[in-house]
Amino acid sequence: MTVTARGTGRDAARTTPAKKRRWLAEVGWKYPVAALIAFYALFPLVYVLSASLNPRGSLASSNALFSSVDVANYAALSGTSYWTWVGNTLFIGGVASVGAVLMGAAGAYAFSRFRFSGRRASLTGLLIVQMFPQALAFVAIFLMLLTIGEVVPALGINSKLALICVYLGGALGANTFLMYGFFNTIPIEIDESAKIDGATHAQIFWRLIMPLVTPILAVVALLAFIAAFGDYILARIILVSEDNWTLAVGMYQWVSNQLTSRWGLFAAGSVLASIPVLALFLSLQRYIVGGLTQGSVKG
Amino acid sequence: MSVTPPVAPPGAAPTAPAPLPSPRGESHARSFRGIGVGFLVKLVIMAVVNAFGILTILTAVGADSWLLASITAVLLIVADVVYFTRRALPLKYLLPGLIFLFAFQVFIFGYTAYIAFTNYGTGHAGSQAQAVDATLIQGERRVDDSATYAMSVVERLGTYGLAIADDDVVRVGTPDEPLTTVDGEIGASGAPTEVSGWTVVPRAEVLTDPSVQQAAAALRVPLSDDPNDGALRTRDGSTATVYTSTLVWDEQAQTITDTTTGTVYTATDRGTFTSADGESLPTGWYVNVGFENFLRVFTDGALLQPLLSVTGWTFAFAILSVVVSFGLGLLFALIFNDPRVRARKFLRTLFILPYAFPAFMSALLFRGMFNSEFGVINDVFFFGLPINWLGDPVLAKLAVLWVNVWLSYPYWFLVCTGALQALPSDTLEAAQLDGAGRWRSFRSIVLPLLLVSTAPLAISSFAFSFNNFTVIYMFNNGGPAIPGAPYALGSTDILISAIYDISGVSGGAADYGLASALSIVVFVVVGAISALAFRQTRKLEEFA
Amino acid sequence: MRMTAPRRTLLGSAAMLAVSALALTGCSGGGAGDDTAAGGDGPEIVVWTDAEREQAIGDAAKAFEEETGATVRLVQKNFEDLRNDFIAQVPTGEGPDITVGAHDWLGALVAAGVVDTIDLGDTASNFEPVALEAMTYDGQLYALPYSLETVALVQNTALVGAEAPATWDDMIQRGLASGAERPFVINTAGETGDGYTMYGLQTSFGAPVFVQDASGSYTSEVGMGGAPGEAFAQWLSTNGQAGYLSTTIDYDINNELFASGKAPYTVQGPWAISSFDGIDVAVNPIPSAGGQTAAPFVGVQGFYLSAQSKNALLATEFLVNYLGTEDAQRALYEADPRIPAYTSLGQEVASDPIIAGFLASAQNGVPMPSIPEMGSVWDLWNAAEAQIISGAEPVSTWNQMITDLQSTLAG
């Protein structure tokens, strides 16, 4: 790792042996550890990258990394519906994460700032309700969307909107907790003083609180996006036709049927598919680090 | 309460939260007065929502979907009340999320519970009417030596009939009037083109007008007054052949009689047609079976025994997944929450990569990597030793844990990094002044604070692992199979995937009723445990 | 709540705004699932297919659309999802009019009441009798067959010539003599086990999965028990110990090893031939391991008609008079080369030695049972084989599997 070299080189050159020892004990050892962790994290992914560059790609046997470097698999992606699926996935993930953020923030604001009967029970209820295994409720989900679809076709089977709604159904339960603690860190005095100035609760929420909780909004957006991105089961049940599929559904059928296992294509698709998530993470990183669970830690 | 405002991590780019409004700042005071744009926006939105809702209700009533209509009506009234009253402040914020929660989570749970009380599944997949239809289809046979007649669909005063060319004679009939010979013309295709007293429906119209098509497909024109002679029927709209029906449905008596053997099959309350000697027709329908599915869960020894062992592993898997990933994430966060380490942003990005990769892809990928003979893991890390990761129960459990930890440690790394930076620095400084060592201050201050803040997340994470069907299914399909276990349950099956196996969804003999009952039981168990754990965390009273 | 009552209630919900706005954009912006079917005025029939056959069916549909004015909408699905989705969705009215499927689903489809009989009329004589038989349940034909499929012994002629080995032992000897890394390779689907591919070897011990009655129909009596079954289990164990059978082999690895010359013999179906590009192969019947004829499963693929189809006449017309024609059958063969069920086409392609080899293997074969009970067999059966190959005690594991299977079948 280049990091190690750079770090030690510059600091070590100008220090006395004693200082150097101390540096090694306190900071220096962290670079090799970082290299180890990075290896643990990256090894499988490097492996995918190698398989994606191998036109004969099968994940099972080619242990020789980068034995051939060929972009044929990437080129072949455009011969499939891959890019349509990318579009669908970004649309579904994007809308679902925006919706999750807004609902979660509104919910957390209510729990954090208002006192009402049943508040405690609702919090516990929210925590529990998200534990229902939706993976096995596919029959119920299918039949329910069928009923809705007869009346509102835009929310029936094979509609991306319906899938987003199902995701949002779990949004309140999954995200309220994350946000609730953070909202509690915003001093109530801010609300009080604004109220004295005649602000309504809506103004306080939009103009005061929301800007202050940006980090947690970014975190929830990221988590919701990743959840939608990686979901396979619900997407498979709800999205019937190929041009509505998400990446998970579409790419799985490249390899699920052993008679057509196109691992090279799958690997290339996976590599490209992780780019949007990474981009999102990088753009939100400064909010995220310092954002999570911030508030719930109390002195 | 002591509060720490969000602190930008040293070394990271400075965050730019909106500047805190100064308390009682005059300038702000003015901005909070006057009729807001907000009110107008609200009016517009509520108008749209109401329009939508009323449209939905009208369509639902038109489609006789009363349940949906009433649910929509209730939701709409609630929404209007909530948003136009001065009260119900919390609900103004909670309602949108709650509506989605009820519609798409609570309702689905209720629906699953309803299915749990039925025998819905293979052989009981539709209504009784559909089962009768299917049975009659199965009992209607083509007469072996029947000729195939060129045929036209004919119509008179809204009644459809079939006209056939029998040699060079045109014969016509309806379900009520057996075939008779009439005057007519036979066209080039061999089918009648003119039938005296009837209008010939062009074949294109038969095929393209759905109502005509369905009427024509349902036509059975008896050859004579004796029903045993059979009846003409068309399968493709251009030819007719003679069919006889061996099964007769008597709706009054709720019986189906096999005319060839004389056997009488009676509808039972189990959703089957069963004869006196216990023979059932293949197609049944779904009926309410009460608590039977739940009773089976607890009384069927073959089910209970493996389920108990699976339950043990499920808890182990979920708890270990959370503990190990949390531990790793915390450790990494502690090590790299150090402003003296360079390129932390870059390193964080590397550590987070597994999280950016869709989980099911990773699971599939690891399956190949753990192959004992050809997998890269044995090859590179174990000098090519044939370690049987996927075939040995204990090693397979380790492997699946390894995969799950790899998938989820980045989440905890993020959480802990955030939490560490939010620690009240004054407390830590005070501890240092009191001479507490690094380990001591970690154990007595940092860890307790962290645990308090992350407990709800840990509970959610536990529940997620508990129900993580995807990883188990994609990685090893729950294998290797436990020798002698029914339903081919495997040693890495968790409850969710075991239920999937038991329900037979994959094997073609699906029992959705049993699967739903099992999922309800699992949900109750895991929900109760989580609720208990949650009560321990005393997180709910923030400020009175 | 100790808030003073606000003088004016402003918008209290961001989410409401966002969600309804999204709903609006979704509806207008094509976010909802609009059918992309060509909007003909005529009726529409929906056909479920898997990726391999989509193109060929689409070509057959074009002529049909032109001549009838109807629209054919193809919906692509995973092949293994087709059966369950068909069973689940036909009763709700959401299912297709026609689906591609395998004949061994037939029992389950009949039990679920989701398939209609079909009448091929005079065109029935164009198809192989065995294919029609496979698609027949209780004396009624339920599907238009289009291909037969079976596995056979595929061998690398450069290593072991094209001559068929006489027996299993003979084959292993030749394989060892060829100097390849391993004498033989067979897919066990990894740790899952693969009773399907192994079945020819199993039947050579005289242990069929279900007993057939005099007419050749399967009864629900399990036939794998007793001495023949135990002998087969013993054989699995012995060869597993010897390394000739291994649970490290899945479909991809199997084909990779064979294609790279590391194993001269394998048991595979015609669908795998395309992955053996660049080596010369010969296809022969599976050698006998237990002394009797090795009879692999013969599967038949075809098209089922939904019992709830609103366009039964139109769908039948499409099936019988379009998909049932030689041109369409040829297109299907070219899209996915399996042994055609269409007799004249079968004779035409049998000049290809590879297809002829599979055909010879199919002639030894037995139809895969289509009784609903078959669905309960796979998991237990596969798992027992995988365990025995991995070193479990053969006879007791096998017998335990049969006991479990019988209790499952008894309900």
mmCIF file with all atom_site columns, N, CA, C and O in Angstrom, chain A residues 214-248:
data_model
loop_
_atom_site.group_PDB
_atom_site.id
_atom_site.type_symbol
_atom_site.label_atom_id
_atom_site.label_alt_id
_atom_site.label_comp_id
_atom_site.label_asym_id
_atom_site.label_entity_id
_atom_site.label_seq_id
_atom_site.pdbx_PDB_ins_code
_atom_site.Cartn_x
_atom_site.Cartn_y
_atom_site.Cartn_z
_atom_site.occupancy
_atom_site.B_iso_or_equiv
_atom_site.pdbx_formal_charge
_atom_site.auth_seq_id
_atom_site.auth_comp_id
_atom_site.auth_asym_id
_atom_site.auth_atom_id
_atom_site.pdbx_PDB_model_num
ATOM 1   N N  . THR A 1 214 ? -28.492 17.471  8.839   1.00 0.00 ? 214 THR A N  1
ATOM 2   C CA . THR A 1 214 ? -28.057 16.992  7.522   1.00 0.00 ? 214 THR A CA 1
ATOM 3   C C  . THR A 1 214 ? -27.269 15.680  7.586   1.00 0.00 ? 214 THR A C  1
ATOM 4   O O  . THR A 1 214 ? -27.500 14.799  6.758   1.00 0.00 ? 214 THR A O  1
ATOM 5   N N  . PRO A 1 215 ? -26.327 15.517  8.538   1.00 0.00 ? 215 PRO A N  1
ATOM 6   C CA . PRO A 1 215 ? -25.556 14.268  8.533   1.00 0.00 ? 215 PRO A CA 1
ATOM 7   C C  . PRO A 1 215 ? -26.434 13.033  8.583   1.00 0.00 ? 215 PRO A C  1
ATOM 8   O O  . PRO A 1 215 ? -26.240 12.101  7.801   1.00 0.00 ? 215 PRO A O  1
ATOM 9   N N  . ILE A 1 216 ? -27.413 13.042  9.470   1.00 0.00 ? 216 ILE A N  1
ATOM 10  C CA . ILE A 1 216 ? -28.210 11.826  9.613   1.00 0.00 ? 216 ILE A CA 1
ATOM 11  C C  . ILE A 1 216 ? -29.114 11.647  8.399   1.00 0.00 ? 216 ILE A C  1
ATOM 12  O O  . ILE A 1 216 ? -29.413 10.533  8.001   1.00 0.00 ? 216 ILE A O  1
ATOM 13  N N  . LEU A 1 217 ? -29.502 12.746  7.772   1.00 0.00 ? 217 LEU A N  1
ATOM 14  C CA . LEU A 1 217 ? -30.287 12.616  6.543   1.00 0.00 ? 217 LEU A CA 1
ATOM 15  C C  . LEU A 1 217 ? -29.448 11.904  5.478   1.00 0.00 ? 217 LEU A C  1
ATOM 16  O O  . LEU A 1 217 ? -29.932 11.027  4.759   1.00 0.00 ? 217 LEU A O  1
ATOM 17  N N  . ALA A 1 218 ? -28.184 12.287  5.399   1.00 0.00 ? 218 ALA A N  1
ATOM 18  C CA . ALA A 1 218 ? -27.299 11.656  4.416   1.00 0.00 ? 218 ALA A CA 1
ATOM 19  C C  . ALA A 1 218 ? -27.152 10.171  4.705   1.00 0.00 ? 218 ALA A C  1
ATOM 20  O O  . ALA A 1 218 ? -27.183 9.340   3.792   1.00 0.00 ? 218 ALA A O  1
ATOM 21  N N  . VAL A 1 219 ? -27.002 9.846   5.989   1.00 0.00 ? 219 VAL A N  1
ATOM 22  C CA . VAL A 1 219 ? -26.825 8.444   6.349   1.00 0.00 ? 219 VAL A CA 1
ATOM 23  C C  . VAL A 1 219 ? -28.044 7.628   5.965   1.00 0.00 ? 219 VAL A C  1
ATOM 24  O O  . VAL A 1 219 ? -27.933 6.569   5.338   1.00 0.00 ? 219 VAL A O  1
ATOM 25  N N  . VAL A 1 220 ? -29.218 8.128   6.322   1.00 0.00 ? 220 VAL A N  1
ATOM 26  C CA . VAL A 1 220 ? -30.433 7.373   6.024   1.00 0.00 ? 220 VAL A CA 1
ATOM 27  C C  . VAL A 1 220 ? -30.621 7.252   4.521   1.00 0.00 ? 220 VAL A C  1
ATOM 28  O O  . VAL A 1 220 ? -31.013 6.196   4.015   1.00 0.00 ? 220 VAL A O  1
ATOM 29  N N  . ALA A 1 221 ? -30.301 8.321   3.807   1.00 0.00 ? 221 ALA A N  1
ATOM 30  C CA . ALA A 1 221 ? -30.409 8.239   2.353   1.00 0.00 ? 221 ALA A CA 1
ATOM 31  C C  . ALA A 1 221 ? -29.530 7.118   1.819   1.00 0.00 ? 221 ALA A C  1
ATOM 32  O O  . ALA A 1 221 ? -29.960 6.309   0.994   1.00 0.00 ? 221 ALA A O  1
ATOM 33  N N  . LEU A 1 222 ? -28.324 7.061   2.319   1.00 0.00 ? 222 LEU A N  1
ATOM 34  C CA . LEU A 1 222 ? -27.395 6.025   1.852   1.00 0.00 ? 222 LEU A CA 1
ATOM 35  C C  . LEU A 1 222 ? -27.909 4.628   2.197   1.00 0.00 ? 222 LEU A C  1
ATOM 36  O O  . LEU A 1 222 ? -27.936 3.728   1.347   1.00 0.00 ? 222 LEU A O  1
ATOM 37  N N  . LEU A 1 223 ? -28.336 4.450   3.447   1.00 0.00 ? 223 LEU A N  1
ATOM 38  C CA . LEU A 1 223 ? -28.791 3.122   3.870   1.00 0.00 ? 223 LEU A CA 1
ATOM 39  C C  . LEU A 1 223 ? -30.010 2.696   3.064   1.00 0.00 ? 223 LEU A C  1
ATOM 40  O O  . LEU A 1 223 ? -30.103 1.547   2.631   1.00 0.00 ? 223 LEU A O  1
ATOM 41  N N  . ALA A 1 224 ? -30.930 3.622   2.868   1.00 0.00 ? 224 ALA A N  1
ATOM 42  C CA . ALA A 1 224 ? -32.148 3.260   2.132   1.00 0.00 ? 224 ALA A CA 1
ATOM 43  C C  . ALA A 1 224 ? -31.812 2.921   0.689   1.00 0.00 ? 224 ALA A C  1
ATOM 44  O O  . ALA A 1 224 ? -32.375 1.992   0.109   1.00 0.00 ? 224 ALA A O  1
ATOM 45  N N  . PHE A 1 225 ? -30.876 3.660   0.138   1.00 0.00 ? 225 PHE A N  1
ATOM 46  C CA . PHE A 1 225 ? -30.486 3.395   -1.244  1.00 0.00 ? 225 PHE A CA 1
ATOM 47  C C  . PHE A 1 225 ? -29.850 2.011   -1.357  1.00 0.00 ? 225 PHE A C  1
ATOM 48  O O  . PHE A 1 225 ? -30.180 1.227   -2.248  1.00 0.00 ? 225 PHE A O  1
ATOM 49  N N  . ILE A 1 226 ? -28.953 1.714   -0.422  1.00 0.00 ? 226 ILE A N  1
ATOM 50  C CA . ILE A 1 226 ? -28.286 0.415   -0.467  1.00 0.00 ? 226 ILE A CA 1
ATOM 51  C C  . ILE A 1 226 ? -29.293 -0.713  -0.270  1.00 0.00 ? 226 ILE A C  1
ATOM 52  O O  . ILE A 1 226 ? -29.221 -1.757  -0.922  1.00 0.00 ? 226 ILE A O  1
ATOM 53  N N  . ALA A 1 227 ? -30.249 -0.499  0.618   1.00 0.00 ? 227 ALA A N  1
ATOM 54  C CA . ALA A 1 227 ? -31.247 -1.542  0.865   1.00 0.00 ? 227 ALA A CA 1
ATOM 55  C C  . ALA A 1 227 ? -32.057 -1.808  -0.403  1.00 0.00 ? 227 ALA A C  1
ATOM 56  O O  . ALA A 1 227 ? -32.279 -2.955  -0.778  1.00 0.00 ? 227 ALA A O  1
ATOM 57  N N  . ALA A 1 228 ? -32.469 -0.736  -1.063  1.00 0.00 ? 228 ALA A N  1
ATOM 58  C CA . ALA A 1 228 ? -33.254 -0.918  -2.283  1.00 0.00 ? 228 ALA A CA 1
ATOM 59  C C  . ALA A 1 228 ? -32.398 -1.542  -3.371  1.00 0.00 ? 228 ALA A C  1
ATOM 60  O O  . ALA A 1 228 ? -32.859 -2.369  -4.156  1.00 0.00 ? 228 ALA A O  1
ATOM 61  N N  . PHE A 1 229 ? -31.148 -1.153  -3.387  1.00 0.00 ? 229 PHE A N  1
ATOM 62  C CA . PHE A 1 229 ? -30.213 -1.619  -4.400  1.00 0.00 ? 229 PHE A CA 1
ATOM 63  C C  . PHE A 1 229 ? -29.977 -3.122  -4.292  1.00 0.00 ? 229 PHE A C  1
ATOM 64  O O  . PHE A 1 229 ? -29.867 -3.823  -5.280  1.00 0.00 ? 229 PHE A O  1
ATOM 65  N N  . GLY A 1 230 ? -29.907 -3.599  -3.059  1.00 0.00 ? 230 GLY A N  1
ATOM 66  C CA . GLY A 1 230 ? -29.525 -4.994  -2.863  1.00 0.00 ? 230 GLY A CA 1
ATOM 67  C C  . GLY A 1 230 ? -30.708 -5.928  -2.728  1.00 0.00 ? 230 GLY A C  1
ATOM 68  O O  . GLY A 1 230 ? -30.532 -7.133  -2.683  1.00 0.00 ? 230 GLY A O  1
ATOM 69  N N  . ASP A 1 231 ? -31.927 -5.383  -2.676  1.00 0.00 ? 231 ASP A N  1
ATOM 70  C CA . ASP A 1 231 ? -33.063 -6.264  -2.461  1.00 0.00 ? 231 ASP A CA 1
ATOM 71  C C  . ASP A 1 231 ? -33.320 -7.117  -3.685  1.00 0.00 ? 231 ASP A C  1
ATOM 72  O O  . ASP A 1 231 ? -33.350 -6.621  -4.802  1.00 0.00 ? 231 ASP A O  1
ATOM 73  N N  . TYR A 1 232 ? -33.505 -8.397  -3.456  1.00 0.00 ? 232 TYR A N  1
ATOM 74  C CA . TYR A 1 232 ? -33.783 -9.284  -4.573  1.00 0.00 ? 232 TYR A CA 1
ATOM 75  C C  . TYR A 1 232 ? -35.210 -9.817  -4.532  1.00 0.00 ? 232 TYR A C  1
ATOM 76  O O  . TYR A 1 232 ? -35.925 -9.792  -5.527  1.00 0.00 ? 232 TYR A O  1
ATOM 77  N N  . ILE A 1 233 ? -35.621 -10.263 -3.359  1.00 0.00 ? 233 ILE A N  1
ATOM 78  C CA . ILE A 1 233 ? -36.858 -11.033 -3.289  1.00 0.00 ? 233 ILE A CA 1
ATOM 79  C C  . ILE A 1 233 ? -38.084 -10.193 -3.642  1.00 0.00 ? 233 ILE A C  1
ATOM 80  O O  . ILE A 1 233 ? -38.890 -10.563 -4.496  1.00 0.00 ? 233 ILE A O  1
ATOM 81  N N  . LEU A 1 234 ? -38.232 -9.062  -2.975  1.00 0.00 ? 234 LEU A N  1
ATOM 82  C CA . LEU A 1 234 ? -39.415 -8.234  -3.240  1.00 0.00 ? 234 LEU A CA 1
ATOM 83  C C  . LEU A 1 234 ? -39.433 -7.774  -4.695  1.00 0.00 ? 234 LEU A C  1
ATOM 84  O O  . LEU A 1 234 ? -40.470 -7.801  -5.353  1.00 0.00 ? 234 LEU A O  1
ATOM 85  N N  . ALA A 1 235 ? -38.259 -7.374  -5.169  1.00 0.00 ? 235 ALA A N  1
ATOM 86  C CA . ALA A 1 235 ? -38.198 -6.883  -6.542  1.00 0.00 ? 235 ALA A CA 1
ATOM 87  C C  . ALA A 1 235 ? -38.592 -7.979  -7.521  1.00 0.00 ? 235 ALA A C  1
ATOM 88  O O  . ALA A 1 235 ? -39.284 -7.728  -8.510  1.00 0.00 ? 235 ALA A O  1
ATOM 89  N N  . ARG A 1 236 ? -38.194 -9.196  -7.230  1.00 0.00 ? 236 ARG A N  1
ATOM 90  C CA . ARG A 1 236 ? -38.508 -10.285 -8.144  1.00 0.00 ? 236 ARG A CA 1
ATOM 91  C C  . ARG A 1 236 ? -40.013 -10.566 -8.192  1.00 0.00 ? 236 ARG A C  1
ATOM 92  O O  . ARG A 1 236 ? -40.567 -10.892 -9.240  1.00 0.00 ? 236 ARG A O  1
ATOM 93  N N  . ILE A 1 237 ? -40.663 -10.432 -7.032  1.00 0.00 ? 237 ILE A N  1
ATOM 94  C CA . ILE A 1 237 ? -42.091 -10.716 -7.001  1.00 0.00 ? 237 ILE A CA 1
ATOM 95  C C  . ILE A 1 237 ? -42.870 -9.624  -7.719  1.00 0.00 ? 237 ILE A C  1
ATOM 96  O O  . ILE A 1 237 ? -43.810 -9.890  -8.447  1.00 0.00 ? 237 ILE A O  1
ATOM 97  N N  . ILE A 1 238 ? -42.465 -8.382  -7.475  1.00 0.00 ? 238 ILE A N  1
ATOM 98  C CA . ILE A 1 238 ? -43.305 -7.277  -7.925  1.00 0.00 ? 238 ILE A CA 1
ATOM 99  C C  . ILE A 1 238 ? -43.047 -6.913  -9.373  1.00 0.00 ? 238 ILE A C  1
ATOM 100 O O  . ILE A 1 238 ? -43.972 -6.615  -10.118 1.00 0.00 ? 238 ILE A O  1
ATOM 101 N N  . LEU A 1 239 ? -41.787 -6.931  -9.779  1.00 0.00 ? 239 LEU A N  1
ATOM 102 C CA . LEU A 1 239 ? -41.477 -6.502  -11.150 1.00 0.00 ? 239 LEU A CA 1
ATOM 103 C C  . LEU A 1 239 ? -41.533 -7.696  -12.082 1.00 0.00 ? 239 LEU A C  1
ATOM 104 O O  . LEU A 1 239 ? -40.669 -8.559  -12.047 1.00 0.00 ? 239 LEU A O  1
ATOM 105 N N  . VAL A 1 240 ? -42.548 -7.742  -12.902 1.00 0.00 ? 240 VAL A N  1
ATOM 106 C CA . VAL A 1 240 ? -42.759 -8.920  -13.722 1.00 0.00 ? 240 VAL A CA 1
ATOM 107 C C  . VAL A 1 240 ? -41.986 -8.849  -15.031 1.00 0.00 ? 240 VAL A C  1
ATOM 108 O O  . VAL A 1 240 ? -41.329 -9.799  -15.421 1.00 0.00 ? 240 VAL A O  1
ATOM 109 N N  . SER A 1 241 ? -42.068 -7.697  -15.701 1.00 0.00 ? 241 SER A N  1
ATOM 110 C CA . SER A 1 241 ? -41.516 -7.703  -17.046 1.00 0.00 ? 241 SER A CA 1
ATOM 111 C C  . SER A 1 241 ? -40.069 -7.237  -17.050 1.00 0.00 ? 241 SER A C  1
ATOM 112 O O  . SER A 1 241 ? -39.646 -6.437  -16.220 1.00 0.00 ? 241 SER A O  1
ATOM 113 N N  . GLU A 1 242 ? -39.359 -7.757  -18.015 1.00 0.00 ? 242 GLU A N  1
ATOM 114 C CA . GLU A 1 242 ? -37.911 -7.589  -18.048 1.00 0.00 ? 242 GLU A CA 1
ATOM 115 C C  . GLU A 1 242 ? -37.490 -6.127  -18.077 1.00 0.00 ? 242 GLU A C  1
ATOM 116 O O  . GLU A 1 242 ? -36.482 -5.758  -17.476 1.00 0.00 ? 242 GLU A O  1
ATOM 117 N N  . ASP A 1 243 ? -38.278 -5.284  -18.750 1.00 0.00 ? 243 ASP A N  1
ATOM 118 C CA . ASP A 1 243 ? -37.836 -3.888  -18.847 1.00 0.00 ? 243 ASP A CA 1
ATOM 119 C C  . ASP A 1 243 ? -38.103 -3.111  -17.558 1.00 0.00 ? 243 ASP A C  1
ATOM 120 O O  . ASP A 1 243 ? -37.725 -1.957  -17.451 1.00 0.00 ? 243 ASP A O  1
ATOM 121 N N  . ASN A 1 244 ? -38.746 -3.747  -16.597 1.00 0.00 ? 244 ASN A N  1
ATOM 122 C CA . ASN A 1 244 ? -38.924 -3.083  -15.307 1.00 0.00 ? 244 ASN A CA 1
ATOM 123 C C  . ASN A 1 244 ? -37.990 -3.627  -14.238 1.00 0.00 ? 244 ASN A C  1
ATOM 124 O O  . ASN A 1 244 ? -38.006 -3.161  -13.105 1.00 0.00 ? 244 ASN A O  1
ATOM 125 N N  . TRP A 1 245 ? -37.234 -4.658  -14.568 1.00 0.00 ? 245 TRP A N  1
ATOM 126 C CA . TRP A 1 245 ? -36.387 -5.300  -13.559 1.00 0.00 ? 245 TRP A CA 1
ATOM 127 C C  . TRP A 1 245 ? -35.354 -4.351  -12.983 1.00 0.00 ? 245 TRP A C  1
ATOM 128 O O  . TRP A 1 245 ? -34.913 -3.403  -13.641 1.00 0.00 ? 245 TRP A O  1
ATOM 129 N N  . THR A 1 246 ? -34.957 -4.650  -11.764 1.00 0.00 ? 246 THR A N  1
ATOM 130 C CA . THR A 1 246 ? -33.805 -3.967  -11.201 1.00 0.00 ? 246 THR A CA 1
ATOM 131 C C  . THR A 1 246 ? -32.572 -4.812  -11.487 1.00 0.00 ? 246 THR A C  1
ATOM 132 O O  . THR A 1 246 ? -32.669 -5.944  -11.949 1.00 0.00 ? 246 THR A O  1
ATOM 133 N N  . LEU A 1 247 ? -31.417 -4.258  -11.166 1.00 0.00 ? 247 LEU A N  1
ATOM 134 C CA . LEU A 1 247 ? -30.168 -4.988  -11.412 1.00 0.00 ? 247 LEU A CA 1
ATOM 135 C C  . LEU A 1 247 ? -30.158 -6.333  -10.712 1.00 0.00 ? 247 LEU A C  1
ATOM 136 O O  . LEU A 1 247 ? -29.717 -7.333  -11.271 1.00 0.00 ? 247 LEU A O  1
ATOM 137 N N  . ALA A 1 248 ? -30.628 -6.351  -9.476  1.00 0.00 ? 248 ALA A N  1
ATOM 138 C CA . ALA A 1 248 ? -30.566 -7.597  -8.718  1.00 0.00 ? 248 ALA A CA 1
ATOM 139 C C  . ALA A 1 248 ? -31.347 -8.696  -9.426  1.00 0.00 ? 248 ALA A C  1
ATOM 140 O O  . ALA A 1 248 ? -30.852 -9.809  -9.599  1.00 0.00 ? 248 ALA A O  1
#
